[in-house]
């Protein structure tokens, strides 16, 4: 079998078999043998190396940590558009990790690095509704043209799997009594989500020579070496911890949430899965127990910070409201999240109590997607 980690440290990281049924091992062995014969032996490579495209961000760094612990080599390319790439400094000394500060939107920068890369995870771009609205030209250049260049350019390069990281924001706004599975009609409301839907179509409508899959992530929460406090759970927890009166707009709107650590687990599951189980198949990534309204998020925070204050404010402008069904990733990849929202909040509170992130106001762009420096 390939990818057997020898990393001795964290049992949660290296031997996370949660949810896999006993009879799934032979299928994973078959998959590992296929990768060995079709990819590694053919190209004279010793082990799988995953290229993280845009992996120096909030999600990318914990994903790299997880994949390294699982025994993959990781090459991360990132343009450091928020001046935040100190976040990878802790990884640089780990054998098997490489970081290059390059722009992926110019595919030549990617192509020249593919020699020993076997698999690709496309994470990079302008992430979120506000930043794409603020920088529509950069958003087009990166999220539309750049990501398309990558997905198309990887065809014919001998890649094994290419995972495109999309978003549950693609569901936009759905009626209260419905829950979106992967076949539910997409209704992207923002420039950000429209670009994601477009790239999903690029993968679904073309027959590239690699195994292509789409992972629609829930809204992220939890710790990361590059924190983002412009995301609901993190933002609310920090503000309420600091004693601010948190103004909560659209309190009854639903959203699914997922911990940064669990994204690494989901990606590893897709990398381990038999090709036919994921090829051209979108997966919602998260868990049914982490569908929350904003009211439920503040309730969780108040449970842990009884003196916290908030007020419900009418007249919000974010129409997104979607509850999501996670049966497919559970049934096909045997993935359920390790952490729930309450546990993520507890970790954030602990970190805040230790004084972490106290430089937030001095370095707002490190902690939030606010000002883009590109190209
Ligand atoms: N954070 C969430 O709540 C969330 C939810 C759903 C989906 N996702 C998806 O997860 C992925 C990662 O999100 P994140 O929260 O880590 O965002 P992030 O903004 O922290 O990270 C994005 C990274 O992409 C890099 N990048 C942007 N343009 C680049 C370019 N031209 N060349 C090289 N690098 C470039 C940035 O420098 C940054 O490090 C994205 O694809 C996002 O759509 C995130």
mmCIF file of C-alpha atoms and ligand atoms in Angstrom:
data_model
loop_
_atom_site.group_PDB
_atom_site.id
_atom_site.type_symbol
_atom_site.label_atom_id
_atom_site.label_comp_id
_atom_site.label_asym_id
_atom_site.label_seq_id
_atom_site.Cartn_x
_atom_site.Cartn_y
_atom_site.Cartn_z
ATOM 1 C CA UNK A 1 0.000 0.000 0.000
ATOM 2 C CA UNK A 2 1.240 3.519 -0.716
ATOM 3 C CA UNK A 3 0.913 6.441 1.691
ATOM 4 C CA UNK A 4 1.430 4.533 4.889
ATOM 5 C CA UNK A 5 2.576 7.204 7.273
ATOM 6 C CA UNK A 6 5.479 6.690 9.578
ATOM 7 C CA UNK A 7 4.722 9.943 11.382
ATOM 8 C CA UNK A 8 4.675 8.868 15.017
ATOM 9 C CA UNK A 9 2.853 11.719 16.671
ATOM 10 C CA UNK A 10 -0.872 12.226 16.681
ATOM 11 C CA UNK A 11 -3.113 9.158 16.520
ATOM 12 C CA UNK A 12 -6.053 11.227 15.289
ATOM 13 C CA UNK A 13 -4.013 12.344 12.316
ATOM 14 C CA UNK A 14 -2.198 9.220 11.270
ATOM 15 C CA UNK A 15 -4.691 6.460 11.841
ATOM 16 C CA UNK A 16 -8.028 8.127 11.423
ATOM 17 C CA UNK A 17 -10.140 5.164 10.350
ATOM 18 C CA UNK A 18 -13.351 6.666 11.743
ATOM 19 C CA UNK A 19 -16.365 5.406 9.873
ATOM 20 C CA UNK A 20 -14.597 3.089 7.440
ATOM 21 C CA UNK A 21 -16.287 -0.324 7.508
ATOM 22 C CA UNK A 22 -13.935 -3.303 7.857
ATOM 23 C CA UNK A 23 -14.710 -4.580 4.360
ATOM 24 C CA UNK A 24 -13.629 -1.292 2.736
ATOM 25 C CA UNK A 25 -9.904 -2.006 3.147
ATOM 26 C CA UNK A 26 -9.639 -4.270 0.055
ATOM 27 C CA UNK A 27 -11.112 -1.497 -2.116
ATOM 28 C CA UNK A 28 -8.584 0.985 -0.750
ATOM 29 C CA UNK A 29 -5.813 -1.525 -1.379
ATOM 30 C CA UNK A 30 -7.036 -1.919 -4.981
ATOM 31 C CA UNK A 31 -7.009 1.846 -5.358
ATOM 32 C CA UNK A 32 -3.490 2.092 -3.895
ATOM 33 C CA UNK A 33 -2.339 -0.632 -6.322
ATOM 34 C CA UNK A 34 -3.951 1.197 -9.244
ATOM 35 C CA UNK A 35 -2.136 4.410 -8.259
ATOM 36 C CA UNK A 36 1.093 2.473 -7.862
ATOM 37 C CA UNK A 37 0.839 0.898 -11.340
ATOM 38 C CA UNK A 38 -0.823 3.718 -13.308
ATOM 39 C CA UNK A 39 0.864 6.738 -11.792
ATOM 40 C CA UNK A 40 3.884 6.018 -9.639
ATOM 41 C CA UNK A 41 5.586 3.167 -11.489
ATOM 42 C CA UNK A 42 4.784 4.633 -14.909
ATOM 43 C CA UNK A 43 6.353 7.958 -13.957
ATOM 44 C CA UNK A 44 9.166 6.503 -11.878
ATOM 45 C CA UNK A 45 7.925 8.152 -8.677
ATOM 46 C CA UNK A 46 8.247 6.782 -5.145
ATOM 47 C CA UNK A 47 5.261 8.324 -3.369
ATOM 48 C CA UNK A 48 2.260 10.552 -3.864
ATOM 49 C CA UNK A 49 2.859 14.277 -3.798
ATOM 50 C CA UNK A 50 -0.195 16.528 -3.538
ATOM 51 C CA UNK A 51 -0.052 19.977 -5.112
ATOM 52 C CA UNK A 52 -2.102 22.434 -3.067
ATOM 53 C CA UNK A 53 -3.032 25.307 -5.340
ATOM 54 C CA UNK A 54 -3.535 28.281 -3.023
ATOM 55 C CA UNK A 55 -2.701 26.344 0.136
ATOM 56 C CA UNK A 56 -1.324 29.119 2.371
ATOM 57 C CA UNK A 57 -4.772 30.299 3.467
ATOM 58 C CA UNK A 58 -7.122 29.564 6.331
ATOM 59 C CA UNK A 59 -8.115 26.114 5.095
ATOM 60 C CA UNK A 60 -4.969 25.273 3.126
ATOM 61 C CA UNK A 61 -2.526 25.214 6.051
ATOM 62 C CA UNK A 62 -4.502 22.731 8.200
ATOM 63 C CA UNK A 63 -5.079 20.634 5.078
ATOM 64 C CA UNK A 64 -1.318 20.518 4.467
ATOM 65 C CA UNK A 65 -0.725 19.566 8.109
ATOM 66 C CA UNK A 66 -3.190 16.706 7.823
ATOM 67 C CA UNK A 67 -1.890 15.375 4.500
ATOM 68 C CA UNK A 68 1.725 15.480 5.709
ATOM 69 C CA UNK A 69 0.748 13.555 8.822
ATOM 70 C CA UNK A 70 -0.989 10.998 6.602
ATOM 71 C CA UNK A 71 2.262 10.465 4.730
ATOM 72 C CA UNK A 72 1.719 12.466 1.553
ATOM 73 C CA UNK A 73 4.313 14.901 0.316
ATOM 74 C CA UNK A 74 2.853 18.368 -0.197
ATOM 75 C CA UNK A 75 3.831 21.120 -2.618
ATOM 76 C CA UNK A 76 1.998 24.350 -1.896
ATOM 77 C CA UNK A 77 1.858 27.208 -4.363
ATOM 78 C CA UNK A 78 0.352 30.476 -3.243
ATOM 79 C CA UNK A 79 0.623 34.155 -4.193
ATOM 80 C CA UNK A 80 0.238 35.425 -0.598
ATOM 81 C CA UNK A 81 -2.407 37.933 -1.634
ATOM 82 C CA UNK A 82 -3.203 39.114 1.908
ATOM 83 C CA UNK A 83 0.446 39.225 2.997
ATOM 84 C CA UNK A 84 -0.326 36.228 5.218
ATOM 85 C CA UNK A 85 2.125 33.538 4.196
ATOM 86 C CA UNK A 86 3.940 33.532 7.545
ATOM 87 C CA UNK A 87 1.225 30.973 8.220
ATOM 88 C CA UNK A 88 3.264 28.326 6.376
ATOM 89 C CA UNK A 89 6.489 28.983 8.306
ATOM 90 C CA UNK A 90 5.799 26.146 10.758
ATOM 91 C CA UNK A 91 5.544 23.712 7.859
ATOM 92 C CA UNK A 92 8.765 24.612 6.062
ATOM 93 C CA UNK A 93 10.938 22.420 8.251
ATOM 94 C CA UNK A 94 8.750 19.339 7.830
ATOM 95 C CA UNK A 95 10.266 16.839 5.394
ATOM 96 C CA UNK A 96 8.025 16.436 2.373
ATOM 97 C CA UNK A 97 6.647 19.992 2.430
ATOM 98 C CA UNK A 98 7.588 22.625 -0.142
ATOM 99 C CA UNK A 99 6.226 26.137 -0.563
ATOM 100 C CA UNK A 100 6.538 28.339 -3.656
ATOM 101 C CA UNK A 101 5.305 31.903 -3.875
ATOM 102 C CA UNK A 102 3.827 31.901 -7.394
ATOM 103 C CA UNK A 103 0.677 32.985 -9.207
ATOM 104 C CA UNK A 104 -1.311 29.941 -10.323
ATOM 105 C CA UNK A 105 -3.400 32.009 -12.731
ATOM 106 C CA UNK A 106 -0.486 31.809 -15.164
ATOM 107 C CA UNK A 107 -0.481 28.078 -15.856
ATOM 108 C CA UNK A 108 3.181 28.102 -16.898
ATOM 109 C CA UNK A 109 4.020 28.622 -13.214
ATOM 110 C CA UNK A 110 2.122 25.457 -12.362
ATOM 111 C CA UNK A 111 3.214 23.323 -15.279
ATOM 112 C CA UNK A 112 6.913 23.642 -14.522
ATOM 113 C CA UNK A 113 6.330 22.228 -11.022
ATOM 114 C CA UNK A 114 4.372 19.123 -12.006
ATOM 115 C CA UNK A 115 7.339 16.751 -12.454
ATOM 116 C CA UNK A 116 6.796 14.713 -9.292
ATOM 117 C CA UNK A 117 3.256 15.814 -8.464
ATOM 118 C CA UNK A 118 0.634 13.065 -8.535
ATOM 119 C CA UNK A 119 -2.546 14.727 -7.257
ATOM 120 C CA UNK A 120 -3.884 18.274 -7.101
ATOM 121 C CA UNK A 121 -6.236 20.102 -4.738
ATOM 122 C CA UNK A 122 -7.451 23.456 -6.066
ATOM 123 C CA UNK A 123 -8.155 25.725 -3.085
ATOM 124 C CA UNK A 124 -6.914 29.107 -4.198
ATOM 125 C CA UNK A 125 -8.727 32.222 -5.214
ATOM 126 C CA UNK A 126 -10.516 35.234 -3.830
ATOM 127 C CA UNK A 127 -12.649 33.589 -1.177
ATOM 128 C CA UNK A 128 -15.949 35.005 0.027
ATOM 129 C CA UNK A 129 -18.758 37.222 -1.173
ATOM 130 C CA UNK A 130 -17.408 40.552 0.165
ATOM 131 C CA UNK A 131 -13.889 40.248 -1.283
ATOM 132 C CA UNK A 132 -15.091 39.238 -4.748
ATOM 133 C CA UNK A 133 -17.586 42.099 -4.726
ATOM 134 C CA UNK A 134 -14.831 44.513 -3.714
ATOM 135 C CA UNK A 135 -12.343 43.203 -6.324
ATOM 136 C CA UNK A 136 -14.393 42.082 -9.349
ATOM 137 C CA UNK A 137 -11.495 42.367 -11.845
ATOM 138 C CA UNK A 138 -9.104 40.348 -9.703
ATOM 139 C CA UNK A 139 -11.896 37.903 -9.000
ATOM 140 C CA UNK A 140 -12.445 37.381 -12.724
ATOM 141 C CA UNK A 141 -8.707 37.056 -13.409
ATOM 142 C CA UNK A 142 -8.197 34.492 -10.639
ATOM 143 C CA UNK A 143 -11.487 32.720 -9.877
ATOM 144 C CA UNK A 144 -12.707 32.518 -13.482
ATOM 145 C CA UNK A 145 -9.735 32.633 -15.840
ATOM 146 C CA UNK A 146 -6.978 31.420 -13.508
ATOM 147 C CA UNK A 147 -8.794 28.433 -12.034
ATOM 148 C CA UNK A 148 -10.049 27.407 -15.490
ATOM 149 C CA UNK A 149 -6.478 27.578 -16.776
ATOM 150 C CA UNK A 150 -5.426 25.195 -14.019
ATOM 151 C CA UNK A 151 -8.251 22.687 -14.474
ATOM 152 C CA UNK A 152 -7.785 22.615 -18.255
ATOM 153 C CA UNK A 153 -3.993 22.798 -18.169
ATOM 154 C CA UNK A 154 -3.750 19.752 -15.895
ATOM 155 C CA UNK A 155 -5.299 17.607 -18.595
ATOM 156 C CA UNK A 156 -2.653 15.477 -20.285
ATOM 157 C CA UNK A 157 -0.078 15.975 -17.508
ATOM 158 C CA UNK A 158 -0.275 12.484 -16.023
ATOM 159 C CA UNK A 159 -2.145 13.566 -12.905
ATOM 160 C CA UNK A 160 -4.049 11.066 -10.792
ATOM 161 C CA UNK A 161 -6.805 12.962 -8.945
ATOM 162 C CA UNK A 162 -7.766 16.612 -9.135
ATOM 163 C CA UNK A 163 -10.078 17.836 -6.380
ATOM 164 C CA UNK A 164 -11.786 21.156 -6.960
ATOM 165 C CA UNK A 165 -12.789 22.846 -3.717
ATOM 166 C CA UNK A 166 -16.182 24.425 -4.189
ATOM 167 C CA UNK A 167 -18.756 25.708 -1.729
ATOM 168 C CA UNK A 168 -22.220 24.985 -0.350
ATOM 169 C CA UNK A 169 -22.863 28.699 -1.007
ATOM 170 C CA UNK A 170 -23.731 27.453 -4.496
ATOM 171 C CA UNK A 171 -27.180 26.508 -3.130
ATOM 172 C CA UNK A 172 -27.835 30.167 -2.349
ATOM 173 C CA UNK A 173 -31.301 30.389 -0.931
ATOM 174 C CA UNK A 174 -33.620 27.448 -0.527
ATOM 175 C CA UNK A 175 -37.071 27.112 1.071
ATOM 176 C CA UNK A 176 -37.117 26.526 4.852
ATOM 177 C CA UNK A 177 -38.623 23.056 4.560
ATOM 178 C CA UNK A 178 -35.986 21.752 2.140
ATOM 179 C CA UNK A 179 -32.470 20.416 2.547
ATOM 180 C CA UNK A 180 -30.034 20.515 -0.363
ATOM 181 C CA UNK A 181 -28.334 17.330 -1.491
ATOM 182 C CA UNK A 182 -25.818 17.409 -4.344
ATOM 183 C CA UNK A 183 -28.550 17.148 -6.999
ATOM 184 C CA UNK A 184 -30.418 20.161 -5.667
ATOM 185 C CA UNK A 185 -30.614 23.073 -8.140
ATOM 186 C CA UNK A 186 -27.723 25.498 -7.703
ATOM 187 C CA UNK A 187 -28.613 29.149 -7.185
ATOM 188 C CA UNK A 188 -25.363 31.067 -6.712
ATOM 189 C CA UNK A 189 -26.123 34.577 -5.461
ATOM 190 C CA UNK A 190 -22.649 36.128 -5.446
ATOM 191 C CA UNK A 191 -19.798 36.574 -7.889
ATOM 192 C CA UNK A 192 -17.849 34.181 -5.659
ATOM 193 C CA UNK A 193 -20.379 31.354 -5.919
ATOM 194 C CA UNK A 194 -21.040 32.000 -9.627
ATOM 195 C CA UNK A 195 -17.357 31.386 -10.352
ATOM 196 C CA UNK A 196 -17.449 28.162 -8.324
ATOM 197 C CA UNK A 197 -20.467 26.880 -10.252
ATOM 198 C CA UNK A 198 -18.763 27.745 -13.529
ATOM 199 C CA UNK A 199 -15.634 25.755 -12.586
ATOM 200 C CA UNK A 200 -17.752 22.810 -11.488
ATOM 201 C CA UNK A 201 -19.193 22.801 -15.010
ATOM 202 C CA UNK A 202 -15.689 22.841 -16.508
ATOM 203 C CA UNK A 203 -14.972 19.592 -14.681
ATOM 204 C CA UNK A 204 -18.327 17.956 -15.280
ATOM 205 C CA UNK A 205 -18.611 18.812 -18.971
ATOM 206 C CA UNK A 206 -15.088 17.900 -20.068
ATOM 207 C CA UNK A 207 -13.396 14.539 -20.264
ATOM 208 C CA UNK A 208 -10.009 15.309 -18.811
ATOM 209 C CA UNK A 209 -7.564 12.441 -18.378
ATOM 210 C CA UNK A 210 -7.465 12.745 -14.598
ATOM 211 C CA UNK A 211 -9.981 11.665 -11.961
ATOM 212 C CA UNK A 212 -11.934 14.833 -11.217
ATOM 213 C CA UNK A 213 -14.045 15.468 -8.162
ATOM 214 C CA UNK A 214 -15.805 18.411 -6.565
ATOM 215 C CA UNK A 215 -15.890 19.030 -2.827
ATOM 216 C CA UNK A 216 -18.504 21.609 -1.811
ATOM 217 C CA UNK A 217 -17.246 22.810 1.544
ATOM 218 C CA UNK A 218 -19.503 24.077 4.315
ATOM 219 C CA UNK A 219 -18.585 27.410 5.889
ATOM 220 C CA UNK A 220 -15.374 26.865 7.812
ATOM 221 C CA UNK A 221 -14.758 27.413 11.502
ATOM 222 C CA UNK A 222 -12.010 26.568 13.963
ATOM 223 C CA UNK A 223 -8.325 27.154 14.484
ATOM 224 C CA UNK A 224 -5.732 27.588 11.776
ATOM 225 C CA UNK A 225 -2.253 29.141 11.559
ATOM 226 C CA UNK A 226 -3.916 31.695 9.265
ATOM 227 C CA UNK A 227 -7.070 32.518 11.172
ATOM 228 C CA UNK A 228 -9.990 34.169 9.445
ATOM 229 C CA UNK A 229 -12.246 36.223 11.701
ATOM 230 C CA UNK A 230 -14.483 37.227 8.806
ATOM 231 C CA UNK A 231 -16.318 33.882 9.061
ATOM 232 C CA UNK A 232 -19.439 33.604 11.207
ATOM 233 C CA UNK A 233 -18.452 31.221 14.018
ATOM 234 C CA UNK A 234 -14.971 32.679 14.403
ATOM 235 C CA UNK A 235 -16.147 36.285 14.152
ATOM 236 C CA UNK A 236 -18.966 35.852 16.654
ATOM 237 C CA UNK A 237 -16.818 33.930 19.128
ATOM 238 C CA UNK A 238 -14.016 36.475 19.099
ATOM 239 C CA UNK A 239 -16.336 39.481 19.388
ATOM 240 C CA UNK A 240 -18.382 37.952 22.195
ATOM 241 C CA UNK A 241 -15.241 36.788 24.018
ATOM 242 C CA UNK A 242 -13.957 40.377 23.892
ATOM 243 C CA UNK A 243 -17.195 41.581 25.469
ATOM 244 C CA UNK A 244 -18.539 43.306 22.378
ATOM 245 C CA UNK A 245 -22.268 43.436 21.790
ATOM 246 C CA UNK A 246 -22.436 41.232 18.680
ATOM 247 C CA UNK A 247 -25.008 42.457 16.175
ATOM 248 C CA UNK A 248 -26.537 39.427 14.529
ATOM 249 C CA UNK A 249 -28.192 39.950 11.167
ATOM 250 C CA UNK A 250 -30.335 37.299 9.452
ATOM 251 C CA UNK A 251 -30.495 35.331 12.731
ATOM 252 C CA UNK A 252 -32.867 32.677 11.404
ATOM 253 C CA UNK A 253 -30.907 31.828 8.261
ATOM 254 C CA UNK A 254 -29.340 28.389 8.030
ATOM 255 C CA UNK A 255 -25.822 27.476 6.993
ATOM 256 C CA UNK A 256 -23.768 24.294 7.347
ATOM 257 C CA UNK A 257 -20.422 24.616 9.127
ATOM 258 C CA UNK A 258 -17.302 22.449 9.121
ATOM 259 C CA UNK A 259 -14.076 22.519 11.149
ATOM 260 C CA UNK A 260 -10.754 23.287 9.412
ATOM 261 C CA UNK A 261 -9.328 19.958 10.623
ATOM 262 C CA UNK A 262 -12.193 18.027 9.055
ATOM 263 C CA UNK A 263 -11.516 19.460 5.592
ATOM 264 C CA UNK A 264 -8.141 17.734 5.642
ATOM 265 C CA UNK A 265 -9.857 14.496 6.587
ATOM 266 C CA UNK A 266 -12.404 14.853 3.779
ATOM 267 C CA UNK A 267 -9.677 15.532 1.210
ATOM 268 C CA UNK A 268 -7.704 12.502 2.399
ATOM 269 C CA UNK A 269 -10.837 10.365 2.043
ATOM 270 C CA UNK A 270 -11.242 11.490 -1.562
ATOM 271 C CA UNK A 271 -7.562 10.789 -2.259
ATOM 272 C CA UNK A 272 -7.920 7.275 -0.810
ATOM 273 C CA UNK A 273 -11.250 6.430 -2.461
ATOM 274 C CA UNK A 274 -11.601 4.195 -5.505
ATOM 275 C CA UNK A 275 -11.600 6.358 -8.634
ATOM 276 C CA UNK A 276 -15.125 5.373 -9.709
ATOM 277 C CA UNK A 277 -16.549 6.436 -6.342
ATOM 278 C CA UNK A 278 -15.558 10.068 -6.876
ATOM 279 C CA UNK A 279 -15.034 10.728 -10.591
ATOM 280 C CA UNK A 280 -17.196 13.639 -11.748
ATOM 281 C CA UNK A 281 -19.190 13.423 -8.528
ATOM 282 C CA UNK A 282 -19.819 16.468 -6.320
ATOM 283 C CA UNK A 283 -19.793 15.958 -2.550
ATOM 284 C CA UNK A 284 -21.169 18.245 0.116
ATOM 285 C CA UNK A 285 -18.503 18.340 2.833
ATOM 286 C CA UNK A 286 -19.722 18.631 6.404
ATOM 287 C CA UNK A 287 -22.145 16.851 8.674
ATOM 288 C CA UNK A 288 -25.886 17.004 9.313
ATOM 289 C CA UNK A 289 -25.273 17.929 12.970
ATOM 290 C CA UNK A 290 -23.456 21.112 11.922
ATOM 291 C CA UNK A 291 -26.375 22.756 10.099
ATOM 292 C CA UNK A 292 -26.931 25.837 12.266
ATOM 293 C CA UNK A 293 -28.855 29.094 12.151
ATOM 294 C CA UNK A 294 -26.930 32.147 13.299
ATOM 295 C CA UNK A 295 -29.183 32.178 16.351
ATOM 296 C CA UNK A 296 -28.009 28.648 17.135
ATOM 297 C CA UNK A 297 -24.384 29.761 16.772
ATOM 298 C CA UNK A 298 -24.795 32.569 19.305
ATOM 299 C CA UNK A 299 -26.705 30.218 21.616
ATOM 300 C CA UNK A 300 -23.701 27.861 21.548
ATOM 301 C CA UNK A 301 -21.340 30.721 22.322
ATOM 302 C CA UNK A 302 -23.556 31.955 25.188
ATOM 303 C CA UNK A 303 -23.522 28.457 26.683
ATOM 304 C CA UNK A 304 -19.744 28.720 26.965
ATOM 305 C CA UNK A 305 -19.551 32.462 27.678
ATOM 306 C CA UNK A 306 -22.604 33.117 29.876
ATOM 307 C CA UNK A 307 -21.929 36.873 30.106
ATOM 308 C CA UNK A 308 -21.661 37.321 26.344
ATOM 309 C CA UNK A 309 -23.891 39.910 24.720
ATOM 310 C CA UNK A 310 -25.579 40.087 21.352
ATOM 311 C CA UNK A 311 -28.545 41.745 19.688
ATOM 312 C CA UNK A 312 -30.677 40.529 16.849
ATOM 313 C CA UNK A 313 -30.796 43.117 14.084
ATOM 314 C CA UNK A 314 -33.371 43.261 11.305
ATOM 315 C CA UNK A 315 -32.655 44.286 7.721
ATOM 316 C CA UNK A 316 -29.698 42.077 6.816
ATOM 317 C CA UNK A 317 -28.568 41.925 3.213
ATOM 318 C CA UNK A 318 -27.145 38.387 2.949
ATOM 319 C CA UNK A 319 -29.973 36.316 1.466
ATOM 320 C CA UNK A 320 -28.106 33.024 1.719
ATOM 321 C CA UNK A 321 -30.146 30.463 3.597
ATOM 322 C CA UNK A 322 -29.526 26.775 3.057
ATOM 323 C CA UNK A 323 -29.560 23.573 5.020
ATOM 324 C CA UNK A 324 -27.501 20.822 3.471
ATOM 325 C CA UNK A 325 -27.710 17.043 3.336
ATOM 326 C CA UNK A 326 -24.429 15.161 3.891
ATOM 327 C CA UNK A 327 -25.550 11.593 3.164
ATOM 328 C CA UNK A 328 -23.416 11.151 0.064
ATOM 329 C CA UNK A 329 -20.051 11.845 1.691
ATOM 330 C CA UNK A 330 -21.100 9.655 4.615
ATOM 331 C CA UNK A 331 -22.256 6.773 2.422
ATOM 332 C CA UNK A 332 -19.536 6.904 -0.241
ATOM 333 C CA UNK A 333 -16.455 8.212 1.594
ATOM 334 C CA UNK A 334 -17.561 7.175 5.110
ATOM 335 C CA UNK A 335 -16.850 10.714 6.216
ATOM 336 C CA UNK A 336 -18.490 12.369 9.187
ATOM 337 C CA UNK A 337 -16.961 15.392 10.894
ATOM 338 C CA UNK A 338 -14.822 14.866 13.941
ATOM 339 C CA UNK A 339 -15.693 18.260 15.457
ATOM 340 C CA UNK A 340 -19.020 19.987 15.972
ATOM 341 C CA UNK A 341 -19.587 23.734 16.195
ATOM 342 C CA UNK A 342 -19.594 23.738 20.016
ATOM 343 C CA UNK A 343 -16.189 22.047 20.159
ATOM 344 C CA UNK A 344 -14.767 24.516 17.650
ATOM 345 C CA UNK A 345 -16.055 27.396 19.762
ATOM 346 C CA UNK A 346 -14.432 25.886 22.866
ATOM 347 C CA UNK A 347 -11.070 25.670 21.060
ATOM 348 C CA UNK A 348 -11.352 29.275 19.902
ATOM 349 C CA UNK A 349 -12.198 30.480 23.393
ATOM 350 C CA UNK A 350 -9.239 28.582 24.800
ATOM 351 C CA UNK A 351 -6.895 30.168 22.231
ATOM 352 C CA UNK A 352 -8.319 33.633 22.931
ATOM 353 C CA UNK A 353 -7.880 33.098 26.679
ATOM 354 C CA UNK A 354 -4.183 32.381 26.051
ATOM 355 C CA UNK A 355 -3.859 35.738 24.289
ATOM 356 C CA UNK A 356 -3.583 34.410 20.755
ATOM 357 C CA UNK A 357 -4.816 36.780 18.039
ATOM 358 C CA UNK A 358 -4.339 39.824 20.308
ATOM 359 C CA UNK A 359 -2.556 41.493 17.355
ATOM 360 C CA UNK A 360 -5.758 41.255 15.303
ATOM 361 C CA UNK A 361 -6.304 45.005 15.110
ATOM 362 C CA UNK A 362 -2.680 45.659 14.128
ATOM 363 C CA UNK A 363 -2.815 43.021 11.366
ATOM 364 C CA UNK A 364 -6.401 42.991 10.136
ATOM 365 C CA UNK A 365 -5.457 41.663 6.703
ATOM 366 C CA UNK A 366 -3.707 38.639 8.159
ATOM 367 C CA UNK A 367 -6.876 37.692 10.010
ATOM 368 C CA UNK A 368 -9.481 38.685 7.428
ATOM 369 C CA UNK A 369 -9.818 38.748 3.645
ATOM 370 C CA UNK A 370 -9.836 42.538 3.275
ATOM 371 C CA UNK A 371 -7.185 44.058 1.005
ATOM 372 C CA UNK A 372 -5.873 42.107 -1.970
ATOM 373 C CA UNK A 373 -2.375 42.611 -3.277
ATOM 374 C CA UNK A 374 -2.436 41.198 -6.816
ATOM 375 C CA UNK A 375 -0.824 40.646 -9.229
HETATM 376 N N1 LIG B 1 -13.457 29.447 4.413
HETATM 377 C C1 LIG B 1 -14.677 28.979 4.178
HETATM 378 O O1 LIG B 1 -15.621 29.153 4.957
HETATM 379 C C2 LIG B 1 -14.930 28.187 2.934
HETATM 380 C C3 LIG B 1 -16.221 27.671 2.723
HETATM 381 C C4 LIG B 1 -16.472 26.960 1.559
HETATM 382 C C5 LIG B 1 -15.460 26.757 0.640
HETATM 383 N N2 LIG B 1 -14.225 27.270 0.884
HETATM 384 C C6 LIG B 1 -13.186 27.081 -0.114
HETATM 385 O O2 LIG B 1 -11.985 26.651 0.515
HETATM 386 C C7 LIG B 1 -10.867 27.197 -0.203
HETATM 387 C C8 LIG B 1 -9.923 27.894 0.756
HETATM 388 O O3 LIG B 1 -10.615 28.943 1.446
HETATM 389 P P1 LIG B 1 -9.900 29.772 2.602
HETATM 390 O O4 LIG B 1 -10.921 30.136 3.598
HETATM 391 O O5 LIG B 1 -8.687 29.042 3.026
HETATM 392 O O6 LIG B 1 -9.493 31.103 1.826
HETATM 393 P P2 LIG B 1 -8.184 32.015 1.958
HETATM 394 O O7 LIG B 1 -8.530 33.314 1.356
HETATM 395 O O8 LIG B 1 -7.684 31.980 3.358
HETATM 396 O O9 LIG B 1 -7.126 31.243 1.046
HETATM 397 C C9 LIG B 1 -7.092 31.371 -0.360
HETATM 398 C C10 LIG B 1 -5.636 31.334 -0.780
HETATM 399 O O10 LIG B 1 -5.566 31.438 -2.210
HETATM 400 C C11 LIG B 1 -4.376 32.197 -2.484
HETATM 401 N N3 LIG B 1 -4.461 32.775 -3.828
HETATM 402 C C12 LIG B 1 -5.411 33.594 -4.319
HETATM 403 N N4 LIG B 1 -5.136 33.903 -5.600
HETATM 404 C C13 LIG B 1 -3.988 33.282 -5.920
HETATM 405 C C14 LIG B 1 -3.210 33.204 -7.116
HETATM 406 N N5 LIG B 1 -3.560 33.848 -8.236
HETATM 407 N N6 LIG B 1 -2.105 32.432 -7.115
HETATM 408 C C15 LIG B 1 -1.727 31.764 -5.984
HETATM 409 N N7 LIG B 1 -2.442 31.798 -4.831
HETATM 410 C C16 LIG B 1 -3.554 32.556 -4.801
HETATM 411 C C17 LIG B 1 -4.370 33.251 -1.393
HETATM 412 O O11 LIG B 1 -3.104 33.874 -1.252
HETATM 413 C C18 LIG B 1 -4.805 32.461 -0.186
HETATM 414 O O12 LIG B 1 -3.705 31.924 0.519
HETATM 415 C C19 LIG B 1 -11.441 28.084 -1.282
HETATM 416 O O13 LIG B 1 -11.496 27.384 -2.492
HETATM 417 C C20 LIG B 1 -12.827 28.379 -0.783
HETATM 418 O O14 LIG B 1 -13.715 28.702 -1.826
HETATM 419 C C21 LIG B 1 -13.926 27.967 2.011
#
